[in-house]
Amino acid sequence: MPNAYIAGTGFYVPPNVVTNHDLSKYMNTSDEWIRERTGIQERRFVEKGKGPSDLAIPATEQALESAGLTVEDIDFMIFATSTPDYYIPGSGCLLQDKMGFNEIGALDIRVQCSGFVYGLSIAEQYIKTRTFENILLIGAEAQTTAMELNDNGRDVSVIFGDGAGAVIISGTEKNKGILSTHMHSEGKYLKELWMEAPASNAGMPRILPEDLEEGKQYLKMNGREVFRHAIVRFVEVIHECLEKNNLKVEDIDLLIPHQANLRITQMVQKKLGLNNDQVYSNIHKYGNTTAASIPIALAEAVNEGKISKGDKVVFASFGSGFAWASAIMEW
Ligand SMILES: CC(C)(COP(=O)(O)OP(=O)(O)OC[C@H]1O[C@@H](n2cnc3c(N)ncnc32)[C@H](O)[C@@H]1OP(=O)(O)O)[C@@H](O)C(=O)NCCC(=O)NCCS
């Protein structure tokens, strides 16, 4: 069986930079409050008329180039997004058309902040069974269009940003690549981080003027509960992947966690006893980009020369669902 490895990486963020100071024009907040609580300094807002499939194009072009491949070489696509361009059809189908891929399968997956790691797991199975040779995996989000830019939504709207990351996953007979992946969910906490409308269980139509007035179309979060669960689940799922591979915390060369919040990352780092060089963070520049955060961080870490051949790289995520996951690979 071949091993599945990451053959190329790329990322893209939209040009519109929104600083903490910019947000303080819409709501009662401050640069100091946001930096101290989240580590975020600025994030990107997608422009009107663009969606995740548009953000995914430059990210995919870079990933293809770094893998030395073209659209013709890709035989399957997995598009992780919790903010698809449309409810119907999925963003993968849009990207297939926009980039002129062959008539390949285009699988949209949700799983919110854990979408990328779940996607890695799916891709790994197809590579190992030789079903496909080169898979494009994307995490892309236009999350800021669900932000309530006023005092009601200030806890959520200072955290999220837009962007896209892409990787190419290919097969190799060499002793490298994904060692294992681990996925979990606990749906009883769905309302701790969710968007209520539009919803297909709301009847016809899926959203009413009174829903809009109540603000059901905005992402809602119970920050304290999310924080409490996140620090436990991140640590657990990282230990799970280490134990599965008979590895120890000190064997991790780089942990790329979902960029949820700097304070969560710092707490996880402390609980695991990792040093600063072992943990990657770029949340200060982009905020929390949901399914895009890990592939964006990975692409930046690669560009900065932070990952070398043979390194053990761990990805870990936690988010709405709740859903959490980890993956470990040898680079
Ligand atoms: C959201 C979060 C930063 C809030 O920090 P906190 O220390 O828990 O703050 P609290 O919720 O206790 O709120 C403290 C006060 O700040 C206020 N506040 C909330 N958002 C604010 C903002 N953007 N600016 C200024 N004040 C804000 C609250 O209204 C509250 O005011 P009150 O005391 O008058 O009621 C924190 O809970 C968190 O990081 N949670 C995890 C979020 C996350 O990572 N989500 C993504 C998961 S994928």
Coordinates of C-alpha atoms and ligand atoms in Angstrom, one line a residue:
M1 CA 0.0 0.0 0.0
P2 CA 1.4 3.4 -0.8
N3 CA 1.6 6.1 1.9
A4 CA -0.3 9.4 1.4
Y5 CA 1.9 12.5 1.7
I6 CA 1.5 16.2 1.1
A7 CA 3.1 16.9 -2.3
G8 CA 2.3 20.6 -2.5
T9 CA 0.8 23.5 -0.5
G10 CA -0.7 26.9 -1.2
F11 CA -2.8 29.6 0.4
Y12 CA -4.6 32.8 -0.4
V13 CA -6.2 35.5 1.7
P14 CA -8.4 38.3 0.3
P15 CA -6.7 41.7 0.1
N16 CA -9.1 43.6 2.4
V17 CA -7.3 43.9 5.7
V18 CA -9.6 44.7 8.7
T19 CA -7.6 45.7 11.8
N20 CA -8.9 45.6 15.4
H21 CA -9.0 49.4 15.2
D22 CA -11.3 49.1 12.1
L23 CA -13.7 46.9 14.1
S24 CA -13.9 49.4 16.9
K25 CA -15.7 51.7 14.5
Y26 CA -18.6 49.3 14.4
M27 CA -18.7 48.1 18.0
N28 CA -17.6 48.8 21.5
T29 CA -14.3 47.0 21.5
S30 CA -10.6 47.8 21.4
D31 CA -7.3 46.6 19.9
E32 CA -6.1 45.9 23.4
W33 CA -9.1 43.8 24.4
I34 CA -8.9 41.7 21.2
R35 CA -5.1 41.2 21.3
E36 CA -5.2 40.2 24.9
R37 CA -8.1 37.8 24.7
T38 CA -7.4 36.3 21.2
G39 CA -3.9 37.3 19.9
I40 CA -5.5 38.6 16.8
Q41 CA -4.3 41.9 15.3
E42 CA -6.0 41.8 11.9
R43 CA -8.0 39.6 9.6
R44 CA -9.2 39.6 6.0
F45 CA -12.7 40.2 4.8
V46 CA -13.8 38.6 1.5
E47 CA -15.2 41.1 -1.1
K48 CA -18.8 41.1 -2.1
G49 CA -19.4 38.7 -5.0
K50 CA -16.6 36.3 -4.1
G51 CA -17.0 33.0 -2.2
P52 CA -14.8 30.2 -1.0
S53 CA -14.5 28.8 -4.5
D54 CA -12.9 32.1 -5.6
L55 CA -10.5 32.2 -2.7
A56 CA -9.5 28.6 -3.4
I57 CA -8.3 29.4 -6.9
P58 CA -5.0 31.1 -6.1
A59 CA -4.4 28.7 -3.2
T60 CA -4.9 25.7 -5.6
E61 CA -2.6 27.2 -8.3
Q62 CA 0.2 27.6 -5.7
A63 CA -0.4 24.1 -4.4
L64 CA -0.3 22.6 -7.9
E65 CA 2.9 24.5 -8.8
S66 CA 4.7 23.5 -5.6
A67 CA 3.8 19.8 -6.4
G68 CA 4.9 20.2 -10.0
L69 CA 1.5 19.2 -11.2
T70 CA -1.3 20.7 -13.4
V71 CA -5.1 20.5 -13.2
E72 CA -4.9 17.6 -15.5
D73 CA -3.1 15.5 -12.9
I74 CA -5.7 15.9 -10.2
D75 CA -8.2 13.0 -10.1
F76 CA -10.3 13.9 -7.1
M77 CA -11.1 17.0 -5.1
I78 CA -12.2 17.4 -1.4
F79 CA -13.5 20.9 -0.6
A80 CA -13.8 21.6 3.2
T81 CA -15.9 24.6 4.0
S82 CA -18.6 25.5 6.5
T83 CA -19.5 28.6 4.4
P84 CA -20.1 27.2 0.8
D85 CA -20.8 29.7 -2.0
Y86 CA -24.3 28.3 -2.2
Y87 CA -26.3 25.7 -0.4
I88 CA -26.7 23.9 -3.7
P89 CA -24.4 22.9 -5.4
G90 CA -21.2 22.4 -3.4
S91 CA -18.2 24.7 -3.8
G92 CA -16.1 21.8 -5.2
C93 CA -18.3 21.7 -8.3
L94 CA -17.8 25.5 -8.7
L95 CA -14.1 25.1 -8.5
Q96 CA -14.1 22.3 -10.9
D97 CA -15.6 24.6 -13.5
K98 CA -13.7 27.8 -12.6
M99 CA -10.3 26.0 -12.9
G100 CA -11.2 23.7 -15.7
F101 CA -10.5 20.4 -13.9
N102 CA -11.4 17.2 -15.7
E103 CA -14.8 15.8 -14.8
I104 CA -13.4 14.6 -11.5
G105 CA -15.3 13.9 -8.3
A106 CA -15.7 17.0 -6.2
L107 CA -16.7 16.2 -2.6
D108 CA -17.7 19.0 -0.3
I109 CA -17.4 18.3 3.4
R110 CA -18.4 20.4 6.3
V111 CA -17.1 19.6 9.8
Q112 CA -16.4 23.3 10.4
C113 CA -13.0 24.0 12.0
S114 CA -12.1 20.3 11.7
G115 CA -12.9 20.1 8.0
F116 CA -9.3 20.0 6.8
V117 CA -8.2 17.3 9.2
Y118 CA -11.3 15.2 8.3
G119 CA -10.4 15.8 4.7
L120 CA -6.9 14.5 5.2
S121 CA -8.3 11.3 6.6
I122 CA -10.6 10.8 3.6
A123 CA -7.8 11.6 1.1
E124 CA -5.5 9.1 2.9
Q125 CA -7.9 6.2 2.4
Y126 CA -8.3 6.9 -1.3
I127 CA -4.5 7.1 -1.8
K128 CA -3.8 4.0 0.2
T129 CA -6.3 1.9 -1.8
R130 CA -4.9 3.4 -5.0
T131 CA -8.3 4.7 -5.9
F132 CA -6.8 8.1 -6.8
E133 CA -3.2 9.3 -7.5
N134 CA -3.4 13.0 -6.8
I135 CA -6.1 14.5 -4.6
L136 CA -6.7 18.2 -4.1
L137 CA -7.8 19.1 -0.6
I138 CA -9.0 22.6 0.1
G139 CA -10.1 24.4 3.2
A140 CA -11.7 27.7 2.3
E141 CA -14.1 30.0 4.0
A142 CA -16.0 33.3 3.7
Q143 CA -16.9 33.3 7.3
T144 CA -17.1 37.0 7.9
T145 CA -20.3 37.3 5.9
A146 CA -22.0 35.7 9.0
M147 CA -20.6 38.3 11.4
E148 CA -22.8 40.7 13.3
L149 CA -20.7 43.9 13.3
N150 CA -22.2 45.5 16.3
D151 CA -22.1 45.1 20.1
N152 CA -24.4 42.1 20.0
G153 CA -22.0 40.1 17.9
R154 CA -18.7 41.5 19.1
D155 CA -17.5 38.3 20.9
V156 CA -17.7 36.4 17.6
S157 CA -17.0 39.0 15.0
V158 CA -13.6 39.9 16.3
I159 CA -12.4 36.3 16.0
F160 CA -13.2 35.2 12.5
G161 CA -11.6 35.9 9.1
D162 CA -11.6 34.7 5.5
G163 CA -9.1 32.7 3.4
A164 CA -8.2 29.5 1.7
G165 CA -5.5 26.9 1.9
A166 CA -4.9 24.0 -0.4
V167 CA -2.7 20.8 -0.4
I168 CA -2.1 18.1 -3.0
I169 CA -2.1 14.6 -1.5
S170 CA -0.3 12.0 -3.5
G171 CA 1.0 8.4 -3.0
T172 CA 4.5 7.4 -2.3
E173 CA 6.3 4.0 -1.7
K174 CA 8.8 5.9 0.5
N175 CA 8.6 5.7 4.3
K176 CA 6.9 9.1 4.8
G177 CA 3.5 10.8 4.8
I178 CA 0.4 10.5 7.0
L179 CA 0.9 8.1 9.9
S180 CA -2.6 8.2 11.3
T181 CA -5.7 10.4 11.6
H182 CA -8.2 10.6 14.5
M183 CA -11.7 12.1 14.3
H184 CA -14.4 12.8 17.0
S185 CA -17.7 14.6 17.5
E186 CA -20.1 15.4 20.3
G187 CA -23.3 16.9 18.8
K188 CA -25.0 17.7 22.1
Y189 CA -23.0 20.9 22.2
L190 CA -24.2 22.1 18.8
K191 CA -25.6 25.4 20.1
E192 CA -22.4 26.5 21.7
L193 CA -21.1 27.5 18.3
W194 CA -23.7 27.5 15.5
M195 CA -25.7 29.4 13.0
E196 CA -29.4 28.8 13.3
A197 CA -30.7 30.1 10.0
P198 CA -31.3 29.5 7.2
A199 CA -32.3 26.0 8.1
S200 CA -34.1 23.2 6.2
N201 CA -35.9 22.2 9.4
A202 CA -37.4 25.6 9.8
G203 CA -40.1 24.9 7.2
M204 CA -40.9 26.9 4.1
P205 CA -39.2 29.2 3.5
R206 CA -36.0 28.4 5.3
I207 CA -35.6 31.9 6.7
L208 CA -38.3 34.6 7.5
P209 CA -38.0 38.3 8.0
E210 CA -38.5 37.8 11.8
D211 CA -35.5 35.4 11.8
L212 CA -33.4 38.1 10.3
E213 CA -34.6 40.6 12.9
E214 CA -33.7 38.1 15.7
G215 CA -30.2 37.8 14.1
K216 CA -30.5 34.0 13.5
Q217 CA -28.4 34.4 10.4
Y218 CA -25.3 35.2 12.4
L219 CA -22.7 32.8 13.9
K220 CA -23.3 32.5 17.6
M221 CA -20.8 31.3 20.2
N222 CA -20.6 30.6 23.9
G223 CA -17.0 31.6 24.1
R224 CA -16.3 30.3 27.6
E225 CA -17.8 26.8 26.9
V226 CA -15.9 26.6 23.6
F227 CA -12.7 27.5 25.4
R228 CA -13.2 25.0 28.2
H229 CA -13.9 22.1 25.8
A230 CA -11.2 23.1 23.3
I231 CA -8.3 22.9 25.6
V232 CA -9.3 19.5 26.8
R233 CA -10.0 18.0 23.4
F234 CA -7.0 19.5 21.7
V235 CA -4.7 17.9 24.3
E236 CA -6.6 14.6 24.2
V237 CA -6.6 14.2 20.4
I238 CA -2.9 15.1 20.2
H239 CA -2.0 12.5 22.8
E240 CA -4.2 10.0 20.9
C241 CA -2.2 10.4 17.7
L242 CA 1.1 10.2 19.5
E243 CA 0.1 7.0 21.4
K244 CA -1.1 5.4 18.2
N245 CA 2.4 5.8 16.7
N246 CA 4.4 5.1 19.9
L247 CA 5.7 8.7 19.9
K248 CA 6.2 11.2 22.7
V249 CA 5.5 14.9 22.9
E250 CA 9.2 15.6 22.4
D251 CA 9.0 13.8 19.1
I252 CA 6.8 16.5 17.6
D253 CA 8.8 18.8 15.4
L254 CA 5.9 21.1 14.6
L255 CA 2.4 21.2 15.9
I256 CA 0.0 23.1 13.5
P257 CA -3.1 23.6 15.5
H258 CA -6.3 25.0 14.1
Q259 CA -5.8 28.8 14.7
A260 CA -8.9 29.1 17.0
N261 CA -7.5 31.6 19.4
L262 CA -4.0 32.3 20.6
R263 CA -4.9 31.8 24.2
I264 CA -6.2 28.3 23.4
T265 CA -3.0 27.5 21.5
Q266 CA -0.9 28.7 24.4
M267 CA -2.9 26.7 26.9
V268 CA -2.5 23.6 24.8
Q269 CA 1.2 24.2 24.4
K270 CA 1.6 24.6 28.2
K271 CA -0.4 21.5 29.0
L272 CA 1.6 19.4 26.6
G273 CA 4.9 21.0 27.6
L274 CA 5.9 22.0 24.1
N275 CA 8.4 24.8 23.5
N276 CA 7.7 27.8 21.2
D277 CA 9.6 26.3 18.2
Q278 CA 7.3 23.3 18.3
V279 CA 4.1 25.2 17.8
Y280 CA 3.1 27.3 14.7
S281 CA 0.8 30.3 15.0
N282 CA -0.2 33.0 12.5
I283 CA -3.6 33.9 14.0
H284 CA -2.4 37.5 14.6
K285 CA -2.5 38.1 10.8
Y286 CA -5.6 36.2 9.7
G287 CA -7.8 35.5 12.7
N288 CA -9.7 32.2 12.9
T289 CA -10.4 31.1 9.3
T290 CA -12.2 27.9 10.3
A291 CA -11.4 25.0 7.9
A292 CA -8.8 27.2 6.1
S293 CA -6.7 27.9 9.1
I294 CA -4.5 24.7 9.2
P295 CA -3.7 24.6 5.4
I296 CA -3.0 28.4 5.4
A297 CA -0.7 27.9 8.4
L298 CA 0.9 24.8 6.8
A299 CA 1.6 26.7 3.6
E300 CA 3.2 29.6 5.5
A301 CA 5.3 27.2 7.6
V302 CA 6.6 25.5 4.5
N303 CA 7.3 28.9 2.8
E304 CA 9.2 30.0 5.9
G305 CA 11.3 26.8 5.9
K306 CA 9.9 25.7 9.2
I307 CA 9.4 22.1 8.1
S308 CA 12.2 19.8 7.0
K309 CA 12.3 16.3 5.5
G310 CA 11.7 13.7 8.1
D311 CA 10.0 16.1 10.6
K312 CA 7.0 14.8 12.5
V313 CA 4.2 17.3 11.9
V314 CA 1.0 17.2 13.9
F315 CA -2.3 18.8 12.9
A316 CA -5.0 19.2 15.5
S317 CA -8.4 20.9 15.4
F318 CA -11.5 21.7 17.5
G319 CA -14.6 23.6 16.6
S320 CA -18.3 23.7 16.1
G321 CA -20.2 20.4 16.4
F322 CA -18.3 20.0 18.6
A323 CA -16.0 18.2 16.3
W324 CA -12.3 17.6 16.8
A325 CA -9.5 15.7 15.1
S326 CA -5.8 15.2 14.7
A327 CA -3.4 13.9 12.1
I328 CA 0.3 13.1 12.3
M329 CA 2.7 12.8 9.4
E330 CA 6.3 12.4 8.6
W331 CA 7.3 15.1 6.2
Ligands
LIG1 C1 -14.6 34.9 23.3 C2 -13.6 35.1 24.4 C3 -12.3 35.8 23.8 C4 -14.2 36.0 25.5 O1 -13.2 36.1 26.5 P1 -13.7 36.0 28.0 O2 -12.5 36.3 28.8 O3 -14.3 34.7 28.2 O4 -14.7 37.2 28.1 P2 -16.1 37.1 28.7 O5 -17.0 36.3 27.8 O6 -16.0 36.8 30.2 O7 -16.6 38.6 28.5 C5 -16.0 39.6 29.3 C6 -16.7 40.9 28.9 O8 -16.2 41.3 27.6 C7 -17.2 41.6 26.8 N1 -16.9 41.4 25.4 C8 -17.1 40.4 24.6 N2 -16.6 40.6 23.4 C9 -16.0 41.7 23.4 C10 -15.2 42.5 22.5 N3 -15.0 42.0 21.2 N4 -14.7 43.7 22.9 C11 -14.9 44.1 24.1 N5 -15.6 43.5 25.0 C12 -16.1 42.3 24.7 C13 -18.4 40.8 27.2 O9 -19.6 41.3 26.8 C14 -18.2 40.8 28.7 O10 -18.8 41.9 29.2 P3 -19.5 41.9 30.6 O11 -18.5 41.5 31.6 O12 -19.9 43.4 30.8 O13 -20.7 41.0 30.4 C15 -13.2 33.7 25.0 O14 -14.3 33.2 25.7 C16 -12.7 32.8 24.0 O15 -11.5 32.9 23.6 N6 -13.4 31.7 23.7 C17 -13.1 30.7 22.7 C18 -13.5 31.3 21.4 C19 -12.9 30.5 20.2 O16 -11.8 30.1 20.2 N7 -13.8 30.3 19.2 C20 -13.4 29.6 18.0 C21 -13.4 28.1 18.2 S1 -13.2 27.3 16.8

